[in-house]
CSV table of C-alpha atoms and ligand atoms in Angstrom, one decimal:
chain,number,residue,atom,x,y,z
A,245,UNK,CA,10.7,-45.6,20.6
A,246,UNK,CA,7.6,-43.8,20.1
A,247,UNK,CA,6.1,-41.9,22.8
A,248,UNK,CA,2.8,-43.7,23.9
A,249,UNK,CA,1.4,-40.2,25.2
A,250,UNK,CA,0.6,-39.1,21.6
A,251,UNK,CA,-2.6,-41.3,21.7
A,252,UNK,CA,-3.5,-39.5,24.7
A,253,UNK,CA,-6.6,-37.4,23.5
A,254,UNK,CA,-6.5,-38.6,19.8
A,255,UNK,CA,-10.2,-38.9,18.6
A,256,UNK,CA,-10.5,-42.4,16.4
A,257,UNK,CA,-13.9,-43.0,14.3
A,258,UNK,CA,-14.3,-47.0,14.8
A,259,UNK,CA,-16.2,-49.0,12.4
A,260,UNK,CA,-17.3,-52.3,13.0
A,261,UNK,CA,-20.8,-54.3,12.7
A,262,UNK,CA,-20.2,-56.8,15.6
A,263,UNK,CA,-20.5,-54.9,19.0
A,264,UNK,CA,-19.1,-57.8,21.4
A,265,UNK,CA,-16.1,-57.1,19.2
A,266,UNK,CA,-16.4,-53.1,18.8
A,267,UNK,CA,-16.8,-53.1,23.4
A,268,UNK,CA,-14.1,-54.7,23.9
A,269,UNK,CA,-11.6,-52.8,21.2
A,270,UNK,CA,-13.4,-49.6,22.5
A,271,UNK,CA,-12.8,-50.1,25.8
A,272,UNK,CA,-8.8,-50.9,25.4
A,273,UNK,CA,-8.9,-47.8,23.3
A,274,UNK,CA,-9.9,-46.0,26.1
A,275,UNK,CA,-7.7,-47.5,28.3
A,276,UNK,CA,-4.6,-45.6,26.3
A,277,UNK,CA,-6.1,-42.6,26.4
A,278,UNK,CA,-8.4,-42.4,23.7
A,279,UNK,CA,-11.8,-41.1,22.3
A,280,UNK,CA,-13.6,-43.5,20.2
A,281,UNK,CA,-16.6,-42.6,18.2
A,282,UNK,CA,-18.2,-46.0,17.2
A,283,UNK,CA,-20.5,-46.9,13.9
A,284,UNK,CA,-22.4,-50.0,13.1
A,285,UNK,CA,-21.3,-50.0,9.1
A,286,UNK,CA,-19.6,-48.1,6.6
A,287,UNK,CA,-22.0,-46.0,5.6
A,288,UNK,CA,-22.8,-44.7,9.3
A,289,UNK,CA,-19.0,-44.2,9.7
A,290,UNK,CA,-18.5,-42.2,6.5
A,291,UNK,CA,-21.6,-40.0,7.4
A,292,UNK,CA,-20.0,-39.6,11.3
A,293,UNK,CA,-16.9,-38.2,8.9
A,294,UNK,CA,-18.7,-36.1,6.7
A,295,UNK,CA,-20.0,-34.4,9.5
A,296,UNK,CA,-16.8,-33.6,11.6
A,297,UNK,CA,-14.0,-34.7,9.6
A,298,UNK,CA,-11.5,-32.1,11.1
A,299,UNK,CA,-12.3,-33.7,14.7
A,300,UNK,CA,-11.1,-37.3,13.4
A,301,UNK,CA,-7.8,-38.0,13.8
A,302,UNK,CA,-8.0,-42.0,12.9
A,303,UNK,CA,-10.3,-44.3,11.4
A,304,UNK,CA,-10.1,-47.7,12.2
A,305,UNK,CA,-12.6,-50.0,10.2
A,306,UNK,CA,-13.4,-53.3,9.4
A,307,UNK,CA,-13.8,-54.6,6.1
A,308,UNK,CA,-16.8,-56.6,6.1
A,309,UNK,CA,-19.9,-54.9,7.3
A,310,UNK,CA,-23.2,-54.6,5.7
A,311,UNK,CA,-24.7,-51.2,3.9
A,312,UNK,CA,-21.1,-50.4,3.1
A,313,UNK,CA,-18.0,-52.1,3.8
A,314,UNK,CA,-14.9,-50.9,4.9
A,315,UNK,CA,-13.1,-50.4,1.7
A,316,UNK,CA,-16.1,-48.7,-0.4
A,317,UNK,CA,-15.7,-46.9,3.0
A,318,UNK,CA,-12.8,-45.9,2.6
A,319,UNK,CA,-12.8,-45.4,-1.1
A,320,UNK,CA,-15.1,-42.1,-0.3
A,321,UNK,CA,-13.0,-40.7,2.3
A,322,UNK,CA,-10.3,-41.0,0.1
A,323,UNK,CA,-12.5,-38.8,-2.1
A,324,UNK,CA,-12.0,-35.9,0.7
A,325,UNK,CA,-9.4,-36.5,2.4
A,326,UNK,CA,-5.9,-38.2,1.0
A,327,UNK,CA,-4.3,-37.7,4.5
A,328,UNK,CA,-5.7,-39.6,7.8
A,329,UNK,CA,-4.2,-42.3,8.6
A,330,UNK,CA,-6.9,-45.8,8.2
A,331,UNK,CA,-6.2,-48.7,10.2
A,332,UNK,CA,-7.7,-52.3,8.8
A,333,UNK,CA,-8.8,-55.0,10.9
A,334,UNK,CA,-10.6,-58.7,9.5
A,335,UNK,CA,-10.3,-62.0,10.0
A,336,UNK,CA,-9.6,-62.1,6.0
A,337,UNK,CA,-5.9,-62.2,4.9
A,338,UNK,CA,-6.6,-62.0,1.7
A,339,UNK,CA,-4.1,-60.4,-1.4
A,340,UNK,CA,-7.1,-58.7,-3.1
A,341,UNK,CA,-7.4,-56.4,0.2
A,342,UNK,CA,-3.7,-56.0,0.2
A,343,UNK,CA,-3.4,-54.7,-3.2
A,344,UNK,CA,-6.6,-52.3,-2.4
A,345,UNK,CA,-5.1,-51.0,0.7
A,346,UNK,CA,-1.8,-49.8,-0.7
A,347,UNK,CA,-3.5,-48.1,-3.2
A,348,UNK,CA,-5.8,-46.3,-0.5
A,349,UNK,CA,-2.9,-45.6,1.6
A,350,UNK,CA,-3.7,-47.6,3.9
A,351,UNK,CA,-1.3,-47.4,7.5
A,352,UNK,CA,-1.7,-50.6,8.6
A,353,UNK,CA,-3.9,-54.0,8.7
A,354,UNK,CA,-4.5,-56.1,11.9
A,355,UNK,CA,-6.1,-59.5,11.9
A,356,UNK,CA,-8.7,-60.4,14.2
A,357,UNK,CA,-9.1,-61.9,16.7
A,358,UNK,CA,-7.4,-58.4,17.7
A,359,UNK,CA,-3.7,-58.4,19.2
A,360,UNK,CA,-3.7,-55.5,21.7
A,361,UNK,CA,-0.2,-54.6,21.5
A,362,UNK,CA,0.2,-55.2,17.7
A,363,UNK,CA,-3.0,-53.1,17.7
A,364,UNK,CA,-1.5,-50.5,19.8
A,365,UNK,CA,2.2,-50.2,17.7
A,366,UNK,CA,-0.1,-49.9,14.7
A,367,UNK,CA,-1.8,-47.0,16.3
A,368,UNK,CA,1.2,-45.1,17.1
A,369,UNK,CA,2.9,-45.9,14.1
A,370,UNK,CA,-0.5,-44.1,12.1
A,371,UNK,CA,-1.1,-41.3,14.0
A,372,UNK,CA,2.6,-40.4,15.1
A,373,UNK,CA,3.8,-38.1,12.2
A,374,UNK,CA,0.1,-36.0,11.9
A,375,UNK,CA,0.4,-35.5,15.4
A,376,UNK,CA,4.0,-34.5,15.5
A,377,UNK,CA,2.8,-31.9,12.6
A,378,UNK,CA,0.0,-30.9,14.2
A,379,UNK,CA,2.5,-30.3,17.4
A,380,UNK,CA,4.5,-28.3,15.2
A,381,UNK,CA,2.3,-26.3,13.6
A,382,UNK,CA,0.9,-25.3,16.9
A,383,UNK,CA,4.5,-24.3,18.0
A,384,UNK,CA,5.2,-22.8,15.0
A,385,UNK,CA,2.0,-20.5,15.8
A,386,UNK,CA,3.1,-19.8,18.9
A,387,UNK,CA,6.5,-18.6,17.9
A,388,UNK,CA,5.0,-16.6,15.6
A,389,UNK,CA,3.0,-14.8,18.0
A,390,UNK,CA,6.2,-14.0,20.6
A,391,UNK,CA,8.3,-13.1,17.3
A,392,UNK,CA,5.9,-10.8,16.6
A,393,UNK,CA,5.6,-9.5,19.7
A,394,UNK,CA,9.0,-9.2,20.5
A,395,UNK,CA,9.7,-7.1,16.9
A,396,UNK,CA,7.0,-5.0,18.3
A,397,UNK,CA,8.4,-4.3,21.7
A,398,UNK,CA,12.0,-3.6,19.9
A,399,UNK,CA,9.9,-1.2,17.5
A,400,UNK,CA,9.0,0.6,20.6
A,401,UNK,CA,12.4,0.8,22.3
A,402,UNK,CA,14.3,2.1,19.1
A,403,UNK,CA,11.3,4.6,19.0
A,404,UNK,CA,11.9,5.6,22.4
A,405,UNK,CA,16.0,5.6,21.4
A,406,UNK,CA,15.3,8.3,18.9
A,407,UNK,CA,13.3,10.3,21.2
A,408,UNK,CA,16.2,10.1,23.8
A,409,UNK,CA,18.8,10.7,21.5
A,410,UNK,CA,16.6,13.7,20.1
A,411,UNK,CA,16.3,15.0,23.7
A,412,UNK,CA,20.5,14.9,24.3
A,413,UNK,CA,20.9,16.4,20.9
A,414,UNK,CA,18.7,19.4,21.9
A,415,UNK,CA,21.0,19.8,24.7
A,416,UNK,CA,23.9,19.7,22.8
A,417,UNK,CA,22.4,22.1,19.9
A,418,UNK,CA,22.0,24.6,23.1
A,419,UNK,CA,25.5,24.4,23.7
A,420,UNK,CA,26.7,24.6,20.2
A,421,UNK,CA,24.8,27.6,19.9
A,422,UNK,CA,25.5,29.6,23.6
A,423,UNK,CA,28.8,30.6,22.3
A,424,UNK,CA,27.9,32.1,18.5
A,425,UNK,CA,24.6,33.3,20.1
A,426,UNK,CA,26.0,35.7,22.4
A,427,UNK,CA,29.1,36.8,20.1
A,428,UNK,CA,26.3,38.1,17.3
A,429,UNK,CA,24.6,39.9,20.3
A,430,UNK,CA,27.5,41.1,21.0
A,431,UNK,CA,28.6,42.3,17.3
A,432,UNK,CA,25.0,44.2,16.7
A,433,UNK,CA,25.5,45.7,19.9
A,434,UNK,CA,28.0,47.4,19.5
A,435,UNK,CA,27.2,48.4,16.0
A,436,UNK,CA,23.7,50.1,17.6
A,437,UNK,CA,26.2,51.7,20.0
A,438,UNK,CA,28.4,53.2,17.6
A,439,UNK,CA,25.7,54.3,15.1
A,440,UNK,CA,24.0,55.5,18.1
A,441,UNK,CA,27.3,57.6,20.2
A,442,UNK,CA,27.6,59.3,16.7
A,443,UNK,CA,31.5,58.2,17.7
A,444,UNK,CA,32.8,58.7,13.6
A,445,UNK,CA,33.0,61.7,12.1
A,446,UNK,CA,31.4,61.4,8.7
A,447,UNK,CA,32.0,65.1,7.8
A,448,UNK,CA,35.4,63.3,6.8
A,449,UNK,CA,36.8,61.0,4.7
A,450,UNK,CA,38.5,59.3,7.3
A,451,UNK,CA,35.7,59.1,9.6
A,452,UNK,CA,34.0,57.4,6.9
A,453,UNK,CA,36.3,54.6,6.1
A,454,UNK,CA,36.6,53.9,9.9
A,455,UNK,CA,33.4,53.3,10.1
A,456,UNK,CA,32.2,51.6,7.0
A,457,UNK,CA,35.9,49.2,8.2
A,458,UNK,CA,34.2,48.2,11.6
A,459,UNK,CA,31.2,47.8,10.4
A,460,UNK,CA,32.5,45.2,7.7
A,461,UNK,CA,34.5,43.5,10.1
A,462,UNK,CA,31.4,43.4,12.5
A,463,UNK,CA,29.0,42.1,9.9
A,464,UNK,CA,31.9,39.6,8.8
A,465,UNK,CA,31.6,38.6,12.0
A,466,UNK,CA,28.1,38.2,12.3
A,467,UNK,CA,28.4,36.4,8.8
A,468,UNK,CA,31.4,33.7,10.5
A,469,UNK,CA,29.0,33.1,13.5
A,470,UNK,CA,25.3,32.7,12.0
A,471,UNK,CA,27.2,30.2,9.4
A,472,UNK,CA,28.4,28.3,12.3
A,473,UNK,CA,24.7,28.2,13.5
A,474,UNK,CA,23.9,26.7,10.3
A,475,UNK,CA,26.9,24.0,10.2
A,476,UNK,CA,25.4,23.1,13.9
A,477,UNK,CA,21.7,22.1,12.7
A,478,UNK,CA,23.3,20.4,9.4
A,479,UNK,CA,25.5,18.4,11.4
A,480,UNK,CA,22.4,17.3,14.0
A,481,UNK,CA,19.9,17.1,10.9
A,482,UNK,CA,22.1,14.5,9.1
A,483,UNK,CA,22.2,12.8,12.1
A,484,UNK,CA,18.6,12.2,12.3
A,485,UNK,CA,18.5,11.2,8.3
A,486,UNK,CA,17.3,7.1,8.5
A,487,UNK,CA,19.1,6.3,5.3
A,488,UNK,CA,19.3,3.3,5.3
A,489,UNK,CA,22.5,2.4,3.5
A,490,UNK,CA,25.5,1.1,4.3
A,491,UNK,CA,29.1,3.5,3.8
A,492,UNK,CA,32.0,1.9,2.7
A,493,UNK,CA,34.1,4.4,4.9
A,494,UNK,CA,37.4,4.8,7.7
A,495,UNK,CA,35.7,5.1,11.0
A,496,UNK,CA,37.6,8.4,11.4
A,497,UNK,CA,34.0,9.7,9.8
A,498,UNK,CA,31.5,8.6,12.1
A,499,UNK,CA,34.2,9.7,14.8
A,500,UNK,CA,34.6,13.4,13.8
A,501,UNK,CA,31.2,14.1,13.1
A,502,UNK,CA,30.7,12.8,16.4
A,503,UNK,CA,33.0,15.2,18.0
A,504,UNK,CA,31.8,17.9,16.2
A,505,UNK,CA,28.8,17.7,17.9
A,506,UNK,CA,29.6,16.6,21.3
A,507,UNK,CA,32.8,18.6,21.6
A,508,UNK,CA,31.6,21.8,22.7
A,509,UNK,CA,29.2,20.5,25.3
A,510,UNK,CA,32.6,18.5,27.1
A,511,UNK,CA,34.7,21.6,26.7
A,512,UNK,CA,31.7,23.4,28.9
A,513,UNK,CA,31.9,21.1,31.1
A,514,UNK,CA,35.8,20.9,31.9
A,515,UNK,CA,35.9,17.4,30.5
A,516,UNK,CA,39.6,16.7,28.6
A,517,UNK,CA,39.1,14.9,25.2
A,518,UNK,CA,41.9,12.5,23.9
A,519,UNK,CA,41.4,11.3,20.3
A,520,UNK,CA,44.4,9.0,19.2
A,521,UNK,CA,42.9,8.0,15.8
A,522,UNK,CA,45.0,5.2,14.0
A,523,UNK,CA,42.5,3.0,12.0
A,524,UNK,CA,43.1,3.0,8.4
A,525,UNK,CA,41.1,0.1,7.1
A,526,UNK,CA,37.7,0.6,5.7
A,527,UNK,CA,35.0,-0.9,6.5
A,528,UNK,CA,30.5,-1.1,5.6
A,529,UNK,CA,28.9,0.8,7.9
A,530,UNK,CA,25.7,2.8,8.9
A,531,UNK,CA,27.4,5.9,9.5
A,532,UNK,CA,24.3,7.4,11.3
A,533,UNK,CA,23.8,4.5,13.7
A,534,UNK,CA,27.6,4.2,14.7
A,535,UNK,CA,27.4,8.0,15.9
A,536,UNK,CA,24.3,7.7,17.6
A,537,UNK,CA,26.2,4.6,19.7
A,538,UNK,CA,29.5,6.9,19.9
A,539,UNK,CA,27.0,9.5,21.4
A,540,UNK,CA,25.5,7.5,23.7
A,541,UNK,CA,28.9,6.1,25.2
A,542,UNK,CA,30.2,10.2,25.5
A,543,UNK,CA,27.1,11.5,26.8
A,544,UNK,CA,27.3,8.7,29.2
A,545,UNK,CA,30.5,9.2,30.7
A,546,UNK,CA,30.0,13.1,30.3
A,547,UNK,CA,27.3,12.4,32.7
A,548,UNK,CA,29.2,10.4,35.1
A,549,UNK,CA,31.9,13.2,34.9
A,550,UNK,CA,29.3,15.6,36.1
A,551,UNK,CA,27.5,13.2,38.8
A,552,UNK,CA,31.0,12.6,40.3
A,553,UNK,CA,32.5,16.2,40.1
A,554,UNK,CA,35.8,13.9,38.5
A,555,UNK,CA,38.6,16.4,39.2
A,556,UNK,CA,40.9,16.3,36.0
A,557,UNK,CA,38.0,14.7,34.2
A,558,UNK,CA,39.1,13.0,31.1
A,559,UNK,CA,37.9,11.0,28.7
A,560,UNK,CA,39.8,9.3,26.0
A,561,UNK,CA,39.2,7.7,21.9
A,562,UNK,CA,41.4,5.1,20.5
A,563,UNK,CA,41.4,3.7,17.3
A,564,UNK,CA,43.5,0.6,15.7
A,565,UNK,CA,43.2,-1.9,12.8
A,566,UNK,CA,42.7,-5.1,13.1
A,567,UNK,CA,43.5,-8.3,11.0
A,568,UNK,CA,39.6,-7.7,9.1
A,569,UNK,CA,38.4,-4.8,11.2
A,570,UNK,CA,39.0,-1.9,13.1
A,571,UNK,CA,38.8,-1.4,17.2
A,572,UNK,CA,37.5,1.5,19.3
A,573,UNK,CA,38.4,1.9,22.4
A,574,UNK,CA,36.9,4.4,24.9
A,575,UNK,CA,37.7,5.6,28.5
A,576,UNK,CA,36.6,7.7,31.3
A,577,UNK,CA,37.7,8.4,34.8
A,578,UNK,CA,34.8,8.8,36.0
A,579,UNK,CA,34.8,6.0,38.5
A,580,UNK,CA,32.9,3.1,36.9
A,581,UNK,CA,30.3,1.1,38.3
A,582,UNK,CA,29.5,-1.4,40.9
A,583,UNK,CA,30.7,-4.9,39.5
A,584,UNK,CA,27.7,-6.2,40.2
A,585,UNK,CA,26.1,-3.7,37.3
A,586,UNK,CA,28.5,-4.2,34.9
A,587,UNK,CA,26.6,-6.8,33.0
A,588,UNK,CA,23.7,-5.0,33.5
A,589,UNK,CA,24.2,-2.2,31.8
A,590,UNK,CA,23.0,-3.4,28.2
A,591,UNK,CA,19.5,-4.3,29.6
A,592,UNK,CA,16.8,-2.5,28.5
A,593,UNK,CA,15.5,0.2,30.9
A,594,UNK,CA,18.7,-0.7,33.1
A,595,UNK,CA,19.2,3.0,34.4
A,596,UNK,CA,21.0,4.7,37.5
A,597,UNK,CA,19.8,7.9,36.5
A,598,UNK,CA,16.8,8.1,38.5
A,599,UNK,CA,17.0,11.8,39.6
A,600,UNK,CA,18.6,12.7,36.0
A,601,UNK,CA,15.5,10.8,33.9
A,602,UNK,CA,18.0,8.4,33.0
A,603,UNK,CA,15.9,6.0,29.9
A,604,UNK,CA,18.3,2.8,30.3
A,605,UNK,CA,18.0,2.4,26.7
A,606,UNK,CA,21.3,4.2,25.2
A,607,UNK,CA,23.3,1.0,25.5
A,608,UNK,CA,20.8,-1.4,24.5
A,609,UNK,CA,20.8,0.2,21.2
A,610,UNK,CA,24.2,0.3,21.0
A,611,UNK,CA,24.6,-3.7,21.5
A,612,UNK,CA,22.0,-3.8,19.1
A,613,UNK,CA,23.1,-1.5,16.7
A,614,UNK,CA,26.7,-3.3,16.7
A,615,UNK,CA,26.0,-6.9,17.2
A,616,UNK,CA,22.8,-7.0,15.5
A,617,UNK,CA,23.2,-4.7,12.5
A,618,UNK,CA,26.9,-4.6,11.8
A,619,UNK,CA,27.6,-8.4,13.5
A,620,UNK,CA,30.3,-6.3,15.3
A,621,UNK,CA,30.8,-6.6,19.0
A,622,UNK,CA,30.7,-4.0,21.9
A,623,UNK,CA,31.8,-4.8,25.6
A,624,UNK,CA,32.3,-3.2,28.7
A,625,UNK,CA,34.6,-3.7,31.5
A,626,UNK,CA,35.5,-1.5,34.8
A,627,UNK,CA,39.0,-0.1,34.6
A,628,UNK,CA,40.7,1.0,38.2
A,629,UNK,CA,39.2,4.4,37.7
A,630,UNK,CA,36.5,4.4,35.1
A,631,UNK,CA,34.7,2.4,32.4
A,632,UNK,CA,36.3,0.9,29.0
A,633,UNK,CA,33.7,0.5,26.2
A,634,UNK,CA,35.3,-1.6,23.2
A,635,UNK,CA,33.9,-1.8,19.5
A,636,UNK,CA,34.8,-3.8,17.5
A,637,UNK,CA,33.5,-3.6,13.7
A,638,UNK,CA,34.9,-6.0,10.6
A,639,UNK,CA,36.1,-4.8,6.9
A,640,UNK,CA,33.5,-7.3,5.6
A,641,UNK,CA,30.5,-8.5,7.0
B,687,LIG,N1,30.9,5.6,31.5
B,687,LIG,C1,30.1,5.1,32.4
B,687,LIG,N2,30.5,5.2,33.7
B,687,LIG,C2,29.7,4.7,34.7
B,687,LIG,N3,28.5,4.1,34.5
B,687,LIG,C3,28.0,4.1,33.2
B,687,LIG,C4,28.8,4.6,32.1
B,687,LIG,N4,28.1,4.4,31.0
B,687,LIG,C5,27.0,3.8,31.3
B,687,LIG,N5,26.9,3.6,32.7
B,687,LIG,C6,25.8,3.0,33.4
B,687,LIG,O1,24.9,2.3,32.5
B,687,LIG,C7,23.6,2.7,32.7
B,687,LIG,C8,22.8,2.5,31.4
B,687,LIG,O2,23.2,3.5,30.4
B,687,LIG,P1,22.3,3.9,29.2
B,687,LIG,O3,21.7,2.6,28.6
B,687,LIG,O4,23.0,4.8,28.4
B,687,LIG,O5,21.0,4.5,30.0
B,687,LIG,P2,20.9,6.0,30.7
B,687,LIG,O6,22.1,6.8,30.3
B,687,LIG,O7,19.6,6.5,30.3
B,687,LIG,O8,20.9,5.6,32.2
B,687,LIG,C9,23.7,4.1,33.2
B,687,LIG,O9,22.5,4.5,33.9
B,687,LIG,C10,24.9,4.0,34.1
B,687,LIG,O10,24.6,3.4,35.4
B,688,LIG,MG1,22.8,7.0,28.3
């Protein structure tokens, strides 16, 4: 069945020379919903078409009418537009129209006198597939304009993302480089001091070679710490490279280069790291991208760690193989989180940070990061004393 509301607001162009005949039809027409523009003949129709032919949606027309009948009529239209549906009514049934009418394309013919309902199926039966395009390419528009949208808004977030993750990184670089920092301090320190105490006796030999042996050993240590300062930013700049590649790699990578920058800033914090990795399988990754979500889970629980003052504070990395994959398990004590957030924590902006600046996007780009570009999955569920984040990534995908 077709849907009678489609004529509702359709605009026909009606042809026909008799009025008593064109009042009547006209007013039924407007009776299911329709606008009717009327003309006297043929030639007033096709100069009512010329003028707004993107308005028209129908044209119903009869055949004989003086000036121009319907089929020269229609002939021109023809001539500009192969598409709208043309309804037919006359009294004549003869072949000669027929054969005419299929080659104009004509929907349908209805004999007079007029049968409203017959009149009314043909209608729908013209008009039903323009409007249904029309109707989709109005929808089509619209989803258009909310795709778009929507790419823009995720545009933003991952922005935002990187600025976050730029943010923790800084605050892990600190870290990273307390430790090295104050050791060459240290080391030229006490080189001053000794240069400056006039402590070795360079009137002799072997108050030359102890000095010129401490001061190797200080500058070799000097050497061993600023090269550590140098691994540090490699290790954070690489992170930050957009290469946009896939890695056919173990996920051991990704995992280390993770801990290598983390590591230091949980050991500060009193935060016990257990790394059980036992995935062999390779799989296509973007190496960059799984850190940054391996990040974002650590930091997290490093941050619930901290909120909660967890005594024996622990957190814990598994790896395994799967049939096609590999699985990544990760756990803290830190307590969880209400079950009522649990499902809340992948929303965008979803944060309980308030007082830390928390941005609620670090796990929003994680789902999308593994669901969305690696068709992975990554869940989270409250343990009895923490939160268990699960990866779960596929050897081809
Ligand atoms: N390990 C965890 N333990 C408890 N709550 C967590 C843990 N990881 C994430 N959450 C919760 O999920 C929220 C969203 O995390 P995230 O998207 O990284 O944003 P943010 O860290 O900026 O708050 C956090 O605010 C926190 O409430
Ligand atoms: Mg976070």
């Amino acid at each position: 069945m077709i849907d009678k509301q489609i004529l509702n607001n359709i605009t026909v162009l009606y042809a026909e020379d008799e009025s008593i005949i064109q009042e009547g039809i006209t007013e039924t027409l407007s009776l299911f919903g329709i606008d009717v523009i009327c003309a006297q003949n043929g030639q007033d129709a096709l100069s009512i078409f010329k003028s707004s032919p993107h308005k028209i949606d129908l044209i119903l027309t009869d055949v004989k009418m003086p000036k121009l009948d319907g089929l020269g009529m229609i002939e021109k239209i023809r001539e500009i537009d192969k598409e709208i549906p043309i309804i037919i009514t006359s009294a004549h049934q003869e072949t000669t129209f027929l054969m005419q009418s299929i080659e104009l394309n004509i929907s349908a013919y209805v004999l007079k006198p007029i049968d409203i309902y017959k009149l009314q199926e043909s209608l729908l039966k013209a008009v039903e597939s323009k409007v249904l395009k029309e109707k989709l390419i109005e929808k089509n528009e619209k989803l258009e304009i909310e795709i778009q949208k929507n790419e823009e808004k995720q545009q933003i977030i991952e922005n935002q993302s990187r600025f976050a993750a730029m943010g923790e990184m800084i605050g892990m670089i600190a870290h990273q480089w307390r430790q090295p920092l104050s050791s060459i301090g240290t080391a030229s320190y006490n080189l001053k001091y000794k240069l400056a105490s006039g402590k070795y006796d360079l009137e002799t030999k072997e108050g030359r070679e102890e000095q010129k042996s401490f001061f190797s050993t200080k500058l070799d240590e000097i050497e061993f710490y600023v090269q550590s300062l140098t691994t540090t930013i490699d290790d954070f700049r690489n992170f930050f490279k957009t290469d946009k590649v896939f890695v056919n790699t173990t996920i051991e990578n990704p995992i280390n280069n993770t801990l290598k920058m983390v590591q230091k800033d949980l050991e500060g914090n009193n935060i016990g790291l257990i790394v059980n990795l036992n995935s062999k399988n390779k799989i296509d990754i973007y190496e960059n991208e799984i850190v940054h979500v391996l990040i974002n889970i650590l930091k997290n629980a490093q941050d619930k760690h901290l909120e909660k003052k967890t005594q024996d504070a622990k957190i814990e990395i598994k790896t395994q193989d799967l049939d096609n994959g590999i699985k990544i398990e990760i756990y803290d004590n830190g307590g969880g989180i209400e079950e009522e957030y649990i499902d809340k924590i992948f929303e965008p902006y979803f944060s309980t940070k308030e007082e830390k600046n928390g941005t609620g996007i670090g796990l929003y780009m994680s789902k999308i990061i593994i669901e969305n570009h690696h068709d992975g999955k990554l869940f989270a569920t409250n343990t009895k004393d923490g939160i268990f984040f699960s990866i779960i990534l596929h050897t081809v995908i």
